[in-house]
Short mmCIF file of C-alpha atoms in Angstrom, two decimals:
data_model
loop_
_atom_site.label_atom_id
_atom_site.label_comp_id
_atom_site.label_asym_id
_atom_site.label_seq_id
_atom_site.Cartn_x
_atom_site.Cartn_y
_atom_site.Cartn_z
CA MET A 539 105.73 79.68 92.09
CA ILE A 540 107.14 83.08 93.02
CA HIS A 541 110.53 83.83 91.46
CA ILE A 542 112.70 86.39 93.24
CA THR A 543 115.89 87.53 91.54
CA VAL A 544 118.34 89.71 93.43
CA TYR A 545 120.76 91.61 91.21
CA ARG A 546 124.09 92.88 92.53
CA ASP A 547 126.95 94.70 90.85
CA ARG A 548 130.58 93.54 90.80
CA GLN A 549 131.14 95.08 94.24
CA GLU A 550 128.20 93.00 95.57
CA ARG A 551 126.06 96.12 96.01
CA LEU A 552 122.34 95.56 95.61
CA GLN A 553 120.96 97.13 92.41
CA ARG A 554 117.62 95.47 91.67
CA VAL A 555 115.03 93.07 93.08
CA LEU A 556 112.64 91.42 90.62
CA VAL A 557 109.64 89.45 91.91
CA THR A 558 107.38 87.57 89.50
CA GLY A 559 104.70 84.92 89.66
CA HIS A 560 102.28 83.62 92.25
CA ALA A 561 102.89 81.16 95.06
CA GLU A 562 99.67 79.19 94.55
CA TYR A 563 99.95 78.16 98.20
CA ALA A 564 96.20 78.63 98.61
CA GLU A 565 93.29 79.97 96.63
CA TYR A 566 93.16 83.63 95.63
CA GLY A 567 92.48 85.84 98.64
CA SER A 568 93.77 83.25 101.12
CA ASP A 569 97.36 82.83 99.92
CA ILE A 570 99.55 83.84 102.86
CA VAL A 571 102.77 83.33 100.92
CA CYS A 572 101.76 85.77 98.16
CA ALA A 573 100.47 88.15 100.80
CA ALA A 574 103.75 88.06 102.73
CA VAL A 575 105.91 88.62 99.64
CA SER A 576 103.62 91.40 98.40
CA ALA A 577 103.58 93.14 101.77
CA VAL A 578 107.37 93.13 102.01
CA THR A 579 108.08 94.23 98.44
CA ILE A 580 105.40 96.90 98.17
CA GLY A 581 105.98 98.09 101.75
CA LEU A 582 109.70 98.63 101.23
CA ALA A 583 109.20 100.20 97.79
CA ASN A 584 106.69 102.61 99.33
CA ALA A 585 109.08 103.35 102.21
CA CYS A 586 111.82 104.34 99.75
CA GLU A 587 109.47 106.74 98.05
CA GLU A 588 107.78 108.18 101.14
CA LEU A 589 110.82 108.44 103.43
CA LEU A 590 113.52 109.25 100.90
CA GLY A 591 111.60 110.62 97.93
CA VAL A 592 113.10 107.97 95.66
CA PRO A 593 110.78 105.89 93.50
CA VAL A 594 112.28 102.41 93.09
CA HIS A 595 109.29 100.52 91.74
CA GLN A 596 109.22 100.34 87.95
CA ASP A 597 106.06 100.55 85.87
CA ASP A 598 103.79 97.63 86.67
CA ASP A 599 104.01 94.89 84.04
CA GLY A 600 100.91 93.17 85.35
CA ASP A 601 99.66 91.01 88.14
CA GLY A 602 102.39 89.20 90.05
CA HIS A 603 105.26 91.45 88.94
CA VAL A 604 107.28 93.86 91.09
CA ASP A 605 110.52 95.33 89.75
CA CYS A 606 112.50 97.52 92.16
CA ARG A 607 115.70 99.25 91.02
CA ILE A 608 118.01 101.80 92.53
CA PRO A 609 117.90 104.82 90.19
CA GLN A 610 121.22 105.92 88.77
CA THR A 611 120.31 109.60 89.07
CA VAL A 612 120.18 109.65 92.88
CA ASP A 613 122.92 111.23 95.02
CA GLU A 614 125.33 108.70 96.52
CA GLU A 615 124.34 109.66 100.09
CA VAL A 616 120.69 108.88 99.33
CA VAL A 617 121.63 105.72 97.42
CA ASP A 618 123.11 104.28 100.62
CA SER A 619 119.79 104.79 102.42
CA VAL A 620 117.80 103.33 99.53
CA ARG A 621 120.15 100.36 99.39
CA LEU A 622 119.74 99.80 103.14
CA LEU A 623 115.94 99.67 102.79
CA MET A 624 116.20 97.35 99.80
CA GLU A 625 118.64 95.09 101.68
CA ALA A 626 116.00 94.89 104.42
CA MET A 627 113.53 93.82 101.72
CA VAL A 628 115.89 91.09 100.54
CA SER A 629 116.50 89.89 104.09
CA SER A 630 112.77 89.55 104.69
CA LEU A 631 112.21 87.83 101.34
CA VAL A 632 115.00 85.35 102.09
CA SER A 633 113.31 84.49 105.40
CA ILE A 634 109.97 83.91 103.67
CA ALA A 635 111.64 81.84 100.92
CA GLU A 636 113.35 79.67 103.53
CA SER A 637 110.01 79.05 105.24
CA TYR A 638 108.20 78.21 101.98
CA PRO A 639 110.81 76.74 99.60
CA THR A 640 108.19 74.85 97.59
CA TYR A 641 106.49 78.11 96.65
CA ILE A 642 109.38 80.57 96.29
CA GLN A 643 112.58 80.35 94.25
CA LEU A 644 115.25 82.92 95.07
CA SER A 645 118.32 83.48 92.92
CA ASN A 646 121.21 85.93 92.75
CA GLU A 647 122.48 87.46 89.52
CA ARG A 648 125.06 90.01 88.39
CA TRP A 649 123.70 93.33 87.21
#
């Protein structure tokens, strides 16, 4: 199962998205659920870096692990743009989780 945890601060602002695990929807190389989640998370993390110059993806902890965080050292104007892209990531992940609830668990936490 894929576990997605969305972390927000006390003002409900997105701070971090942590994705771990594998869907095991189908065999390796044919798993459309893993492919969809990977495409969304990596695509939006890459967009933050390429479009805004802000790396959000943390060091890779291994297969099936994506940890995206809004850096604290970024100007507030840029943070708003990063947060918008990451909110788009969350929106897409919620849609995938709703379509495949047996394979994806999504939770919200305080950061």
